[in-house]
PDB file of C-alpha atoms in Angstrom:
ATOM      1  CA  MET W   1     -94.948  15.785  17.641  1.00 52.00           C
ATOM      2  CA  SER W   2     -98.518  16.157  16.468  1.00 56.00           C
ATOM      3  CA  THR W   3     -99.778  14.986  13.104  1.00 52.00           C
ATOM      4  CA  ARG W   4     -99.879  18.414  11.458  1.00 54.00           C
ATOM      5  CA  PRO W   5     -96.163  19.286  11.981  1.00 47.00           C
ATOM      6  CA  LYS W   6     -95.181  15.757  10.854  1.00 43.00           C
ATOM      7  CA  PHE W   7     -97.257  16.168   7.709  1.00 44.00           C
ATOM      8  CA  LEU W   8     -95.752  19.604   6.997  1.00 44.00           C
ATOM      9  CA  LEU W   9     -92.233  18.281   7.554  1.00 46.00           C
ATOM     10  CA  LEU W  10     -92.880  15.348   5.215  1.00 47.00           C
ATOM     11  CA  LEU W  11     -94.388  17.674   2.584  1.00 43.00           C
ATOM     12  CA  LEU W  12     -91.416  20.043   2.855  1.00 46.00           C
ATOM     13  CA  GLY W  13     -88.987  17.129   2.434  1.00 53.00           C
ATOM     14  CA  PHE W  14     -90.870  15.927  -0.644  1.00 49.00           C
ATOM     15  CA  VAL W  15     -90.886  19.402  -2.212  1.00 44.00           C
ATOM     16  CA  PHE W  16     -87.153  19.835  -1.492  1.00 45.00           C
ATOM     17  CA  GLN W  17     -86.331  16.419  -3.003  1.00 50.00           C
ATOM     18  CA  SER W  18     -88.507  17.164  -6.043  1.00 42.00           C
ATOM     19  CA  GLN W  19     -86.610  20.421  -6.558  1.00 43.00           C
ATOM     20  CA  ILE W  20     -83.267  18.588  -6.490  1.00 45.00           C
ATOM     21  CA  PHE W  21     -84.366  16.119  -9.171  1.00 47.00           C
ATOM     22  CA  ALA W  22     -86.109  18.858 -11.158  1.00 48.00           C
ATOM     23  CA  GLN W  23     -82.776  20.722 -11.364  1.00 62.00           C
ATOM     24  CA  ALA W  24     -80.856  17.640 -12.471  1.00 72.00           C
ATOM     25  CA  PRO W  25     -79.273  18.079 -15.899  1.00 92.00           C
ATOM     26  CA  ASN W  26     -80.662  15.675 -18.478  1.00 95.00           C
ATOM     27  CA  PHE W  27     -77.941  14.184 -20.669  1.00 96.00           C
ATOM     28  CA  THR W  28     -80.279  12.157 -22.898  1.00 97.00           C
ATOM     29  CA  GLY W  29     -78.925  11.923 -26.415  1.00 97.00           C
ATOM     30  CA  THR W  30     -76.252  10.482 -28.661  1.00 98.00           C
ATOM     31  CA  TRP W  31     -72.800  11.881 -28.022  1.00 98.00           C
ATOM     32  CA  VAL W  32     -69.766  11.580 -30.336  1.00 98.00           C
ATOM     33  CA  LEU W  33     -66.225  11.795 -28.961  1.00 98.00           C
ATOM     34  CA  ASN W  34     -64.310  14.892 -29.981  1.00 97.00           C
ATOM     35  CA  PHE W  35     -60.623  13.894 -29.811  1.00 95.00           C
ATOM     36  CA  GLU W  36     -59.444  17.487 -30.317  1.00 97.00           C
ATOM     37  CA  LYS W  37     -61.271  18.817 -27.249  1.00 97.00           C
ATOM     38  CA  SER W  38     -60.522  15.780 -25.066  1.00 97.00           C
ATOM     39  CA  LYS W  39     -57.504  15.314 -22.798  1.00 96.00           C
ATOM     40  CA  LEU W  40     -56.908  11.575 -22.801  1.00 93.00           C
ATOM     41  CA  ASP W  41     -54.301  10.083 -20.483  1.00 90.00           C
ATOM     42  CA  LYS W  42     -51.817   7.882 -22.321  1.00 79.00           C
ATOM     43  CA  GLY W  43     -52.034   5.471 -19.349  1.00 70.00           C
ATOM     44  CA  ASP W  44     -55.549   4.607 -20.514  1.00 72.00           C
ATOM     45  CA  ASN W  45     -55.569   1.680 -22.945  1.00 69.00           C
ATOM     46  CA  LEU W  46     -56.517   3.618 -26.097  1.00 81.00           C
ATOM     47  CA  ASN W  47     -54.487   1.613 -28.630  1.00 84.00           C
ATOM     48  CA  GLY W  48     -56.332   1.703 -31.941  1.00 88.00           C
ATOM     49  CA  LEU W  49     -59.340   3.671 -30.662  1.00 92.00           C
ATOM     50  CA  THR W  50     -60.690   5.694 -33.596  1.00 94.00           C
ATOM     51  CA  GLY W  51     -63.940   6.890 -32.039  1.00 95.00           C
ATOM     52  CA  GLN W  52     -66.405   6.555 -29.221  1.00 96.00           C
ATOM     53  CA  ILE W  53     -70.140   7.108 -28.975  1.00 97.00           C
ATOM     54  CA  PHE W  54     -72.247   7.479 -25.826  1.00 97.00           C
ATOM     55  CA  VAL W  55     -75.983   6.827 -26.002  1.00 98.00           C
ATOM     56  CA  ILE W  56     -77.597   8.137 -22.825  1.00 97.00           C
ATOM     57  CA  LYS W  57     -81.207   7.731 -21.768  1.00 97.00           C
ATOM     58  CA  GLN W  58     -82.255   9.551 -18.652  1.00 95.00           C
ATOM     59  CA  ASP W  59     -85.716   9.621 -17.096  1.00 95.00           C
ATOM     60  CA  GLY W  60     -85.915  11.236 -13.675  1.00 91.00           C
ATOM     61  CA  ASN W  61     -83.278   9.481 -11.578  1.00 91.00           C
ATOM     62  CA  LYS W  62     -82.995   6.505 -14.000  1.00 94.00           C
ATOM     63  CA  PHE W  63     -79.778   6.641 -16.022  1.00 95.00           C
ATOM     64  CA  SER W  64     -78.760   4.303 -18.849  1.00 96.00           C
ATOM     65  CA  LEU W  65     -75.481   4.534 -20.753  1.00 96.00           C
ATOM     66  CA  LYS W  66     -74.371   2.517 -23.779  1.00 96.00           C
ATOM     67  CA  ILE W  67     -70.760   3.075 -24.809  1.00 96.00           C
ATOM     68  CA  TYR W  68     -69.549   2.130 -28.267  1.00 96.00           C
ATOM     69  CA  HIS W  69     -65.742   1.918 -28.541  1.00 94.00           C
ATOM     70  CA  ILE W  70     -64.820   2.154 -32.213  1.00 95.00           C
ATOM     71  CA  TYR W  71     -61.639   0.561 -33.555  1.00 94.00           C
ATOM     72  CA  GLY W  72     -61.612   1.186 -37.312  1.00 94.00           C
ATOM     73  CA  ASP W  73     -64.551  -0.816 -38.698  1.00 94.00           C
ATOM     74  CA  LYS W  74     -65.225  -2.644 -35.407  1.00 94.00           C
ATOM     75  CA  LYS W  75     -67.462  -1.531 -32.539  1.00 94.00           C
ATOM     76  CA  LYS W  76     -67.390  -2.873 -28.995  1.00 94.00           C
ATOM     77  CA  LYS W  77     -70.460  -2.106 -26.894  1.00 95.00           C
ATOM     78  CA  ILE W  78     -70.701  -1.943 -23.123  1.00 93.00           C
ATOM     79  CA  GLY W  79     -73.430  -0.434 -21.037  1.00 94.00           C
ATOM     80  CA  PHE W  80     -74.976  -0.076 -17.633  1.00 92.00           C
ATOM     81  CA  ARG W  81     -78.021   1.274 -15.820  1.00 94.00           C
ATOM     82  CA  MET W  82     -78.036   3.098 -12.503  1.00 95.00           C
ATOM     83  CA  LEU W  83     -80.340   5.141 -10.274  1.00 94.00           C
ATOM     84  CA  ALA W  84     -79.210   8.637  -9.260  1.00 93.00           C
ATOM     85  CA  ASP W  85     -80.050   8.169  -5.597  1.00 95.00           C
ATOM     86  CA  GLY W  86     -76.548   7.715  -4.143  1.00 95.00           C
ATOM     87  CA  LYS W  87     -77.246   4.155  -2.960  1.00 96.00           C
ATOM     88  CA  THR W  88     -74.683   1.413  -3.511  1.00 96.00           C
ATOM     89  CA  ARG W  89     -75.925  -1.396  -5.773  1.00 94.00           C
ATOM     90  CA  ARG W  90     -74.589  -4.187  -7.954  1.00 92.00           C
ATOM     91  CA  VAL W  91     -73.676  -3.052 -11.466  1.00 90.00           C
ATOM     92  CA  LYS W  92     -73.016  -5.623 -14.192  1.00 81.00           C
ATOM     93  CA  ILE W  93     -72.746  -8.470 -11.629  1.00 78.00           C
ATOM     94  CA  ILE W  94     -69.029  -7.932 -10.881  1.00 84.00           C
ATOM     95  CA  PHE W  95     -69.078  -4.289  -9.748  1.00 90.00           C
ATOM     96  CA  LYS W  96     -70.568  -2.305  -6.955  1.00 94.00           C
ATOM     97  CA  GLY W  97     -71.560   1.192  -7.898  1.00 96.00           C
ATOM     98  CA  LYS W  98     -73.534   4.287  -7.149  1.00 96.00           C
ATOM     99  CA  LEU W  99     -74.771   7.291  -9.068  1.00 96.00           C
ATOM    100  CA  GLU W 100     -75.008  10.582  -7.230  1.00 96.00           C
ATOM    101  CA  GLN W 101     -76.756  13.776  -8.253  1.00 93.00           C
ATOM    102  CA  LYS W 102     -74.413  16.752  -7.832  1.00 91.00           C
ATOM    103  CA  GLU W 103     -75.307  20.412  -8.315  1.00 88.00           C
ATOM    104  CA  ASN W 104     -74.831  20.443 -12.108  1.00 93.00           C
ATOM    105  CA  SER W 105     -73.622  16.926 -12.804  1.00 95.00           C
ATOM    106  CA  LEU W 106     -73.948  13.207 -12.195  1.00 95.00           C
ATOM    107  CA  GLN W 107     -71.139  11.301 -10.455  1.00 96.00           C
ATOM    108  CA  ALA W 108     -70.922   7.591 -11.384  1.00 96.00           C
ATOM    109  CA  THR W 109     -68.612   5.441  -9.283  1.00 96.00           C
ATOM    110  CA  MET W 110     -67.953   1.708  -9.781  1.00 95.00           C
ATOM    111  CA  TRP W 111     -65.561  -0.477  -7.855  1.00 95.00           C
ATOM    112  CA  ARG W 112     -64.343  -3.966  -7.001  1.00 93.00           C
ATOM    113  CA  LYS W 113     -61.031  -5.349  -5.770  1.00 92.00           C
ATOM    114  CA  ASN W 114     -58.119  -3.510  -7.492  1.00 90.00           C
ATOM    115  CA  TYR W 115     -60.551  -1.355  -9.499  1.00 94.00           C
ATOM    116  CA  LEU W 116     -62.092   2.062  -8.904  1.00 96.00           C
ATOM    117  CA  ASN W 117     -63.585   4.118 -11.721  1.00 95.00           C
ATOM    118  CA  SER W 118     -65.240   7.463 -11.066  1.00 97.00           C
ATOM    119  CA  VAL W 119     -66.760   9.599 -13.825  1.00 97.00           C
ATOM    120  CA  ASN W 120     -68.316  13.024 -13.395  1.00 97.00           C
ATOM    121  CA  TYR W 121     -70.756  13.810 -16.237  1.00 97.00           C
ATOM    122  CA  LYS W 122     -71.563  17.465 -16.895  1.00 97.00           C
ATOM    123  CA  PHE W 123     -72.320  19.819 -19.748  1.00 97.00           C
ATOM    124  CA  GLY W 124     -69.341  21.681 -21.195  1.00 97.00           C
ATOM    125  CA  THR W 125     -69.564  25.116 -22.781  1.00 96.00           C
ATOM    126  CA  ASN W 126     -73.234  24.494 -23.647  1.00 96.00           C
ATOM    127  CA  GLN W 127     -75.831  21.706 -23.638  1.00 96.00           C
ATOM    128  CA  ASN W 128     -74.456  20.323 -26.911  1.00 97.00           C
ATOM    129  CA  GLU W 129     -71.145  19.434 -25.256  1.00 98.00           C
ATOM    130  CA  LEU W 130     -70.808  16.654 -22.667  1.00 98.00           C
ATOM    131  CA  VAL W 131     -67.713  16.317 -20.485  1.00 98.00           C
ATOM    132  CA  ALA W 132     -66.942  12.979 -18.839  1.00 97.00           C
ATOM    133  CA  ASP W 133     -64.146  13.564 -16.310  1.00 98.00           C
ATOM    134  CA  GLU W 134     -62.823  10.067 -15.521  1.00 96.00           C
ATOM    135  CA  VAL W 135     -60.446   9.025 -12.756  1.00 96.00           C
ATOM    136  CA  PHE W 136     -59.399   5.361 -12.758  1.00 94.00           C
ATOM    137  CA  ALA W 137     -57.336   3.569 -10.132  1.00 94.00           C
ATOM    138  CA  GLY W 138     -56.361  -0.040 -10.690  1.00 91.00           C
ATOM    139  CA  ARG W 139     -54.730  -2.431 -13.096  1.00 84.00           C
ATOM    140  CA  PRO W 140     -53.111  -2.103 -15.516  1.00 80.00           C
ATOM    141  CA  LYS W 141     -52.429   1.584 -14.696  1.00 86.00           C
ATOM    142  CA  ASP W 142     -54.073   4.537 -12.958  1.00 91.00           C
ATOM    143  CA  HIS W 143     -55.179   7.334 -15.263  1.00 92.00           C
ATOM    144  CA  HIS W 144     -57.191  10.553 -15.476  1.00 96.00           C
ATOM    145  CA  SER W 145     -58.889  11.420 -18.762  1.00 96.00           C
ATOM    146  CA  ILE W 146     -61.286  14.176 -19.720  1.00 97.00           C
ATOM    147  CA  TRP W 147     -63.526  12.921 -22.508  1.00 97.00           C
ATOM    148  CA  VAL W 148     -65.404  15.631 -24.433  1.00 98.00           C
ATOM    149  CA  PHE W 149     -68.368  14.681 -26.601  1.00 98.00           C
ATOM    150  CA  ASP W 150     -70.470  16.652 -29.073  1.00 98.00           C
ATOM    151  CA  ARG W 151     -74.200  16.030 -29.251  1.00 97.00           C
ATOM    152  CA  GLU W 152     -75.155  14.255 -32.449  1.00 94.00           C
ATOM    153  CA  VAL W 153     -77.663  16.372 -34.313  1.00 83.00           C
ATOM    154  CA  PRO W 154     -80.461  14.310 -35.945  1.00 78.00           C
ATOM    155  CA  LYS W 155     -80.460  14.609 -39.733  1.00 73.00           C
TER     156      LYS W 155
END
């Protein structure tokens, strides 16, 4: 293959990949759990949970999520960072994980022995509603929950 067709093929691939990432939904923002809209599996350990906040920062294929579990006056924070390139990487030392760009969503999957958690993030009825469709397999019990969050509006 001569240089010109190789260059054109490479350019076409770059343009196609740029279009995929350009179409990626951006979930950046602070999201507050809406219990009424959510469908939470009782198998999930939700004892005492009074609220939950997601803080998402997204820049291109870089994705950062901080989760605040609220139990009355107490907050427990967990978080992780991933790249939306579909490659398997270490997440939080003990997990393997990958983040994949889907047509209108991001699919985060993390696993280790006896643990598999997959969450599909997408907008709900509009861009002020975030749906996190979670499927968990492992100990203590498998569950499927649909978490619905409302975008926090700055005051």
